[in-house]
Short mmCIF file of C-alpha atoms in Angstrom, two decimals:
data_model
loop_
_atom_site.label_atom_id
_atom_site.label_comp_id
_atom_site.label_asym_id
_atom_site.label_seq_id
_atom_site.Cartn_x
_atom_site.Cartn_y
_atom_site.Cartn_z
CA UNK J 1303 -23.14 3.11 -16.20
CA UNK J 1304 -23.43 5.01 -19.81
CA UNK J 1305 -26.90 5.06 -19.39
CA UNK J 1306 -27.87 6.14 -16.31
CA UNK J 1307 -28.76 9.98 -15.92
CA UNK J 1308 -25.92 12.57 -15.69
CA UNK J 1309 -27.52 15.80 -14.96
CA UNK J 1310 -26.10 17.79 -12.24
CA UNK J 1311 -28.30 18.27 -9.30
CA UNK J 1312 -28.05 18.94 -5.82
CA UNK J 1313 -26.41 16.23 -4.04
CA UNK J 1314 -24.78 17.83 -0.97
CA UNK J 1315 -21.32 16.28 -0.25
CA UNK J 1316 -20.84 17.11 3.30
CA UNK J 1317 -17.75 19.40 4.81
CA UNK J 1318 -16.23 18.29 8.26
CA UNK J 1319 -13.70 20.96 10.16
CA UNK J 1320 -11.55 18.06 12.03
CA UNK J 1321 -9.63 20.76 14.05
CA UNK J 1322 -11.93 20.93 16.91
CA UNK J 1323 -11.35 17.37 17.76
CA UNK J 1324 -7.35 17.45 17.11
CA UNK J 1325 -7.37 20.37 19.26
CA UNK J 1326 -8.46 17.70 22.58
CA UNK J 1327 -12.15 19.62 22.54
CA UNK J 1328 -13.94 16.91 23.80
CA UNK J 1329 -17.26 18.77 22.91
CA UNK J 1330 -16.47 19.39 19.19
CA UNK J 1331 -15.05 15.89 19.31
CA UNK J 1332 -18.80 14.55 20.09
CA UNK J 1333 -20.08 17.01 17.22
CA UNK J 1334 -17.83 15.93 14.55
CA UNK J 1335 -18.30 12.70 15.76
CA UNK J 1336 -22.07 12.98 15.13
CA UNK J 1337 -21.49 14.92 11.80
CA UNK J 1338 -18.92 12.18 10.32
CA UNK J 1339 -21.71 9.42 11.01
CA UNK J 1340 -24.52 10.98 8.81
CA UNK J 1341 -21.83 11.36 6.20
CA UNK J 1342 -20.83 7.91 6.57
CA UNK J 1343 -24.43 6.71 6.48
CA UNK J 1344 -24.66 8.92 3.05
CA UNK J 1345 -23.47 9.77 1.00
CA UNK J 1346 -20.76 7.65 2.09
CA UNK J 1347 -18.64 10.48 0.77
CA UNK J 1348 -17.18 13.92 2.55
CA UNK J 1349 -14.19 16.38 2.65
CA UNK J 1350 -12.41 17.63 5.94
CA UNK J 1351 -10.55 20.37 6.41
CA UNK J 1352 -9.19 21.62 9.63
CA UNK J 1353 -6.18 18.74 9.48
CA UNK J 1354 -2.44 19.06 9.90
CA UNK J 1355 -1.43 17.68 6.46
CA UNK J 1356 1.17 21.11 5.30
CA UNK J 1357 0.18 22.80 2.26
CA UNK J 1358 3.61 23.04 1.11
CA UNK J 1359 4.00 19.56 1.25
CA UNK J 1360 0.82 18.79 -0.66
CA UNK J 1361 2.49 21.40 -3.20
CA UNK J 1362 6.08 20.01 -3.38
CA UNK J 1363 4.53 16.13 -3.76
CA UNK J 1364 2.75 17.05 -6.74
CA UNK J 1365 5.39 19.14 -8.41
CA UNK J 1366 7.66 16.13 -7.76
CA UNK J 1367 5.17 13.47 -9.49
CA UNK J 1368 4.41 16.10 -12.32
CA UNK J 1369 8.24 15.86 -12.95
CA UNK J 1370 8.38 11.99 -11.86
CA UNK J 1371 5.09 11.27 -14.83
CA UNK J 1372 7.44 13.75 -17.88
CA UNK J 1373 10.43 11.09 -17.91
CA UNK J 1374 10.57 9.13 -20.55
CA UNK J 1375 8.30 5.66 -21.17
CA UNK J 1376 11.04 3.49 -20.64
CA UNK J 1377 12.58 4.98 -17.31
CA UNK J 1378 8.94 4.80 -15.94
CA UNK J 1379 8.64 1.38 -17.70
CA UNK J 1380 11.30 -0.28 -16.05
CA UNK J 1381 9.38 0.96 -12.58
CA UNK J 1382 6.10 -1.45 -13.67
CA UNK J 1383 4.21 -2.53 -11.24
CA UNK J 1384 4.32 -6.18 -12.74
CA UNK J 1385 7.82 -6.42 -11.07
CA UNK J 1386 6.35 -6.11 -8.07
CA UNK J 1387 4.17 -8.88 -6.02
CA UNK J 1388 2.56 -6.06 -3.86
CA UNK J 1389 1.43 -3.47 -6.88
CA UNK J 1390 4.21 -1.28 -6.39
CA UNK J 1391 5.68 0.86 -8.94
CA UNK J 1392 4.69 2.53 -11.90
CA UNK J 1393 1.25 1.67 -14.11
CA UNK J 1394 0.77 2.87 -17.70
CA UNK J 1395 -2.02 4.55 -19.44
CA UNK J 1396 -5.14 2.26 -19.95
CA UNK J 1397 -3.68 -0.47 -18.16
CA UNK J 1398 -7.02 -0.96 -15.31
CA UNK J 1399 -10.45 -1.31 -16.33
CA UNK J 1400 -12.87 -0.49 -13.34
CA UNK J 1401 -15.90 -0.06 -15.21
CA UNK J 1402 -16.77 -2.21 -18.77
CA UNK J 1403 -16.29 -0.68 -21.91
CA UNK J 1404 -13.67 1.73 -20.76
CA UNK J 1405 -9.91 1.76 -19.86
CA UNK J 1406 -8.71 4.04 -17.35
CA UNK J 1407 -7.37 6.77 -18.93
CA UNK J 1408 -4.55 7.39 -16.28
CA UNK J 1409 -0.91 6.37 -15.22
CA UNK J 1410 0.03 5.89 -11.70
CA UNK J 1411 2.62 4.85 -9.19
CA UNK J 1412 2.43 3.50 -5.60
CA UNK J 1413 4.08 3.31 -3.14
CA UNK J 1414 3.74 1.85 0.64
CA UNK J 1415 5.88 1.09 3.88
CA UNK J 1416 8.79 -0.64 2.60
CA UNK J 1417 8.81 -3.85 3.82
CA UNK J 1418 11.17 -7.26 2.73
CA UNK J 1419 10.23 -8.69 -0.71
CA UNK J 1420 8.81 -12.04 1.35
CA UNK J 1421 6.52 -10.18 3.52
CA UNK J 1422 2.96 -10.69 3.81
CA UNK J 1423 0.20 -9.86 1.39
CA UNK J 1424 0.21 -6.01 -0.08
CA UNK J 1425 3.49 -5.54 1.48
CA UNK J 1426 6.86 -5.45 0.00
CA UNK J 1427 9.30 -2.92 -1.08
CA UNK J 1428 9.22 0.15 -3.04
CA UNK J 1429 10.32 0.75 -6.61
CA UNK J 1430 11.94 4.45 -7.03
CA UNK J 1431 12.95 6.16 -9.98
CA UNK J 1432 16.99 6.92 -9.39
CA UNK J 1433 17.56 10.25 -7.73
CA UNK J 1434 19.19 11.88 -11.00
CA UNK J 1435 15.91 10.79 -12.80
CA UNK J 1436 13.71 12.54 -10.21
CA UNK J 1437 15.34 14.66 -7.69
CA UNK J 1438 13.39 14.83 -4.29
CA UNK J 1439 10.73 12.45 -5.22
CA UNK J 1440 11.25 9.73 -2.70
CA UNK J 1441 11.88 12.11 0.19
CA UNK J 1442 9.11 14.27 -0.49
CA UNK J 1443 6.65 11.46 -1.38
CA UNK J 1444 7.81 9.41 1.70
CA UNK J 1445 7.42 12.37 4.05
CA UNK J 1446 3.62 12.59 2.48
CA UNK J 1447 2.71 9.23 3.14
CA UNK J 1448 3.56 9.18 6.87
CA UNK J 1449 1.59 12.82 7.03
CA UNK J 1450 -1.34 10.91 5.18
CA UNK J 1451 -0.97 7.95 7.34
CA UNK J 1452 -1.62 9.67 10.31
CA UNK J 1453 -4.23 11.49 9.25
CA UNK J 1454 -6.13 8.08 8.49
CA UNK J 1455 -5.41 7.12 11.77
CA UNK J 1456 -7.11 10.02 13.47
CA UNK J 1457 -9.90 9.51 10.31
CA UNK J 1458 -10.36 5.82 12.29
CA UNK J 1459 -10.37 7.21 15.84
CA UNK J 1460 -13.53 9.60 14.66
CA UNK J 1461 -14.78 6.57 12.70
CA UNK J 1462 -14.72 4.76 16.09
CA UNK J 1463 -16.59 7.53 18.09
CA UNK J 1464 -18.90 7.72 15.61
CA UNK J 1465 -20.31 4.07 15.56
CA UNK J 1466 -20.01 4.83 19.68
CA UNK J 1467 -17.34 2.73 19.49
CA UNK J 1468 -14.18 3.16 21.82
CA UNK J 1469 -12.27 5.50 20.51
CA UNK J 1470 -9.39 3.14 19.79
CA UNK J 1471 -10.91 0.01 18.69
CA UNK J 1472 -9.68 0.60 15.46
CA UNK J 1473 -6.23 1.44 16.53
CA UNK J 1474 -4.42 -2.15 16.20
CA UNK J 1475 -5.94 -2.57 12.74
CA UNK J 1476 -4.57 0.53 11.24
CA UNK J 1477 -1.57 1.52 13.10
CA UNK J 1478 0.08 -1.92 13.58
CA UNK J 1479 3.26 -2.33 12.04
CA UNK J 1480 1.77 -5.31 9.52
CA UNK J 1481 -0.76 -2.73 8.77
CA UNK J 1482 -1.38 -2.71 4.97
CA UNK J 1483 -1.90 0.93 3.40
CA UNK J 1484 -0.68 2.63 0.15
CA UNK J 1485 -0.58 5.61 -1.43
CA UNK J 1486 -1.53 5.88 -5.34
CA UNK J 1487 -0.64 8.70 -7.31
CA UNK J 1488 -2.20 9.65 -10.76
CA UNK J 1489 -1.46 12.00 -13.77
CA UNK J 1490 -4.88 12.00 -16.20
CA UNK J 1491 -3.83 13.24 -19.64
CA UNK J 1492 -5.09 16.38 -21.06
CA UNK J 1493 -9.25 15.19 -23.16
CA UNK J 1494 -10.06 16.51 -26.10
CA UNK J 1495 -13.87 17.36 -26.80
CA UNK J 1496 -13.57 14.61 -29.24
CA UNK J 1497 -12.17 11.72 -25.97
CA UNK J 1498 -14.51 13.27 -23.02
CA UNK J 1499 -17.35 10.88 -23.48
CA UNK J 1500 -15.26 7.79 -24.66
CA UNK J 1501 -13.39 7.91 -21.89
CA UNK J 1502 -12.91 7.52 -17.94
CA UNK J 1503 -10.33 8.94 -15.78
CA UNK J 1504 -11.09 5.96 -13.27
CA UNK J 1505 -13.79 3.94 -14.42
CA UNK J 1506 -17.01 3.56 -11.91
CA UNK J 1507 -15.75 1.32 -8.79
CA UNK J 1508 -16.35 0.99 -5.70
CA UNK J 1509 -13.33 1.03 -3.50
CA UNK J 1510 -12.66 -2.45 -1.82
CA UNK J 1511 -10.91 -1.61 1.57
CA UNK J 1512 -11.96 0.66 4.85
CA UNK J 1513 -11.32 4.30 3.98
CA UNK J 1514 -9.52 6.17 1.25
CA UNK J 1515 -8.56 9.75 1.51
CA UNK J 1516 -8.00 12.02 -1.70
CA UNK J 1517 -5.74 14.92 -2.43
CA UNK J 1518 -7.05 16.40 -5.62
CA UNK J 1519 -5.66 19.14 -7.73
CA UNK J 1520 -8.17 22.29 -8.55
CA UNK J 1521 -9.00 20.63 -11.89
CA UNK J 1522 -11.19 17.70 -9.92
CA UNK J 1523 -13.19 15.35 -12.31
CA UNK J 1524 -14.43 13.02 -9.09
CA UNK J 1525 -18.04 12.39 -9.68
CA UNK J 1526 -20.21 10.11 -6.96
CA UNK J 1527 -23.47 8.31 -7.66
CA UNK J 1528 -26.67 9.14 -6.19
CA UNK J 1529 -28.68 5.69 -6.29
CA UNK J 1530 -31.78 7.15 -5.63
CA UNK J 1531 -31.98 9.24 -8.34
CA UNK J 1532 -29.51 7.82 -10.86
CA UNK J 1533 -27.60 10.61 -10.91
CA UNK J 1534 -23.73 11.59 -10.74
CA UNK J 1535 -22.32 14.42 -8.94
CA UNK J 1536 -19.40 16.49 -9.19
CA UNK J 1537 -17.32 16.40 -5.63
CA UNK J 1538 -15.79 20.09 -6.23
CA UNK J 1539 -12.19 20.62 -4.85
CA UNK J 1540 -12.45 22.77 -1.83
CA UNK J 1541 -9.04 24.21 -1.03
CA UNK J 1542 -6.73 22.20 1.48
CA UNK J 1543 -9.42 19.97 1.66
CA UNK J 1544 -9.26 15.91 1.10
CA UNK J 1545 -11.95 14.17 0.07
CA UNK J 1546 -13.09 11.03 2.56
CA UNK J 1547 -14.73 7.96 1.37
CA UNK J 1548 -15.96 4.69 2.99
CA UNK J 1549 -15.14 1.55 1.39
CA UNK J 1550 -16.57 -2.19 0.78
CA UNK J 1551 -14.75 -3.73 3.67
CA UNK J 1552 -15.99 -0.83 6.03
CA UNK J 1553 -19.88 -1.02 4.12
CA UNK J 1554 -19.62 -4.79 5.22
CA UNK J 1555 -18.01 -4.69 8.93
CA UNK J 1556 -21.05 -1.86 9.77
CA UNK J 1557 -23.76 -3.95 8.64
CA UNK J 1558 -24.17 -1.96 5.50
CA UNK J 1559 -25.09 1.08 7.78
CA UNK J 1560 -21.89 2.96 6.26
CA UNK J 1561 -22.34 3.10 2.77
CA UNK J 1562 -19.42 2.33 -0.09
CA UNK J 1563 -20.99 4.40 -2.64
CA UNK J 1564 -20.11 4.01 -6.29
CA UNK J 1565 -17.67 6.66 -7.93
CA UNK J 1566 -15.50 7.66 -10.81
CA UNK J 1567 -13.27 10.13 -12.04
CA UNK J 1568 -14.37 11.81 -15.72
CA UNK J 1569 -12.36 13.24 -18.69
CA UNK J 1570 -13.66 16.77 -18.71
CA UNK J 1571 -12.54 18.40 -21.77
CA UNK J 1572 -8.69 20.24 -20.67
CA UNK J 1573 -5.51 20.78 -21.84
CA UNK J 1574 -3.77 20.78 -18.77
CA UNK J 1575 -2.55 17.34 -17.05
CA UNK J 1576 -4.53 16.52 -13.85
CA UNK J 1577 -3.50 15.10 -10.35
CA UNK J 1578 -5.04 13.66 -7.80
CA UNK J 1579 -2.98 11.44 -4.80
CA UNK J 1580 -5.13 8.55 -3.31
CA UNK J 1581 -4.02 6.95 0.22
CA UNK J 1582 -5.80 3.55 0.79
CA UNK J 1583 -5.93 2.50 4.52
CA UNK J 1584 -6.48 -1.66 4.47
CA UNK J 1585 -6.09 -2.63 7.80
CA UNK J 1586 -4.48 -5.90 9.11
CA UNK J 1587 -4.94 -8.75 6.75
CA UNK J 1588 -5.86 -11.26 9.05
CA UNK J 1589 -8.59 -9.08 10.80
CA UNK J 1590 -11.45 -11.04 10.65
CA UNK J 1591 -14.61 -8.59 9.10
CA UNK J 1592 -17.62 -9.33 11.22
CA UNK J 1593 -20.71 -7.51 12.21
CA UNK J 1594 -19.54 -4.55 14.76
CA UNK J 1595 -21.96 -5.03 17.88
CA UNK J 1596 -23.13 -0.95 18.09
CA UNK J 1597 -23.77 -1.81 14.49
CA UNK J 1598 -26.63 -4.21 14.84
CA UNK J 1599 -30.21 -3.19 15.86
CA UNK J 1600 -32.38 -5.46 18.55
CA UNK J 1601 -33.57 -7.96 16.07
CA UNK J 1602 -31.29 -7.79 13.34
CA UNK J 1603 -29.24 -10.45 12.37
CA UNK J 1604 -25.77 -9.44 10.19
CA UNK J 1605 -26.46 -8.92 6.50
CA UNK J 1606 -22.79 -10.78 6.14
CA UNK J 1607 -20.89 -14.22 6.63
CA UNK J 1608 -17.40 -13.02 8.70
CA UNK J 1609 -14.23 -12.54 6.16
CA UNK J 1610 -11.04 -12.22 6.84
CA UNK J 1611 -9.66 -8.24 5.48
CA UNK J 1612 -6.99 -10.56 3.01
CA UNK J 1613 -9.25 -12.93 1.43
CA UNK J 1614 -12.16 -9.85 1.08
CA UNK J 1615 -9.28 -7.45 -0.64
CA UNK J 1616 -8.08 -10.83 -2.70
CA UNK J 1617 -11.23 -10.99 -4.31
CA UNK J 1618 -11.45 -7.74 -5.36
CA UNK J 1619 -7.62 -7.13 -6.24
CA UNK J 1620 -8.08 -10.08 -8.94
CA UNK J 1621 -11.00 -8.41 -10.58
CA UNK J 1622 -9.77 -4.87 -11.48
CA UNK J 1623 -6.99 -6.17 -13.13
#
């Protein structure tokens, strides 16, 4: 994607106020509704405000990772992810390559519902740090992923209006109990003019799942690609704001009238760490991904064989690795 344009231009990325429609307004419902489906359709990317997510929780979780990312190599080390059959745990600098010719330049850890280590696929238990190491970190983190988790769900309810859908249809894929969703946190190192352009945050992807939300700090770096013009585009934090994108398996389940756009996160020049927090909503593995009937126009035939949400997220798991 080096050589593709990367002038700034005007590439609205829209904002959605979700508070109507958690207040039970059945009118602003139907607008947001409306707004979230030409968002959907593109840029496939949008923030909301207006949720129930607290800012001092948002706060505390990244002070605790910003702590959690200072211990030492080996502590975080003995956290890897490669202990772990469901991508829990910790992952080092460099270690994922999303777009060729560049290594992530980030370090992460995951987490998810804790579930036993024989469970089913992208489900197991967590790996924590021990308390002493990092005070607070697996209460506060917990209590954001069940905040975040919700939030997705009511993200899926407005999903389902918009695609005039019942709003529930979506319910037993995300908010059964085999469910698989995860939460990804990342530290990006401080870039030096010298690194900017050699290196990617998050390398261009597209993400392989339903929907992702982001929490990102006021540094940003999350750029989106405008097809059409060959351009990328700075998404600009927007205080207490996440960031909403659609995803392959939600691009493919709509017919491709949702679009899974392509992204990546940059190295702007800083000297300050950066954070962002990325919650990944998968759905229930054996969901089978097939044209959605309000999805298909008189005529049309589905652009896609049906796939079951495991063996589409398989697929795509083995390749980024």
């Amino acid at each position: 994607m080096g050589s593709l344009a990367e002038a700034p231009s005007n590439l609205q990325i829209p904002l959605i106020d979700i508070s109507g429609y958690l207040a039970g307004d059945a009118t602003q419902a139907k607008k947001i509704a409306s707004e979230l489906r030409s968002a959907c359709m593109a840029p496939g990317f949008f923030q909301i405000t207006g949720h129930q997510v607290p800012a001092s929780l948002r706060a505390e979780l990244l002070s605790k990772l910003s702590q959690f990312f200072a211990l030492p190599a080996s502590t975080k080390q003995a956290l890897h992810r490669s202990q772990s059959k469901c991508l829990r745990g910790y992952e080092t600098v460099g270690e994922q390559k999303l777009e060729g010719g560049f290594s992530d330049q980030k370090e992460g850890f995951m987490i998810g519902p804790d579930f036993p280590a024989d469970a089913l696929f992208l489900q197991g238990p967590n790996q924590w740090p021990a308390e002493e190491d990092a005070p607070g970190l697996r209460q506060v983190y917990t209590a954001y992923f069940e905040e975040i988790l919700n939030l997705s769900k009511t993200m899926f309810r407005l999903m389902a209006l918009s695609l005039n859908l019942e709003e529930t249809y979506f319910d037993e894929f995300v908010g059964s109990k085999d469910s698989i969703s995860m939460c990804r946190a990342h530290r990006y190192p401080p870039t030096t003019p010298e690194m900017a352009n050699k290196s990617r945050g998050i390398g261009a992807h597209t993400d392989f799942g339903a929907l992702t939300l982001l929490m990102q700090d006021d540094i940003g770096g999350l750029e989106v690609f405008h097809k059409p013009s060959e351009t990328w585009h700075q998404v600009t934090p927007i205080k207490d704001a996440f960031v909403v994108n659609i995803g392959d398996m939600m691009e493919r389940w709509t017919n491709n009238m949702y679009t899974s756009t392509l992204h990546r996160v940059i190295s702007p020049v800083s000297t300050k760490d950066r954070y962002s927090v990325a919650f990944f909503n998968e759905g229930l593995g054996h969901q089978l991904i097939e044209c959605i009937p309000t999805c298909l126009q008189p005529g049309e035939k589905p652009r896609h064989e049906p796939i079951r949400a495991e063996d589409h997220l398989r697929a795509r798991y083995g390749n980024s690795y």
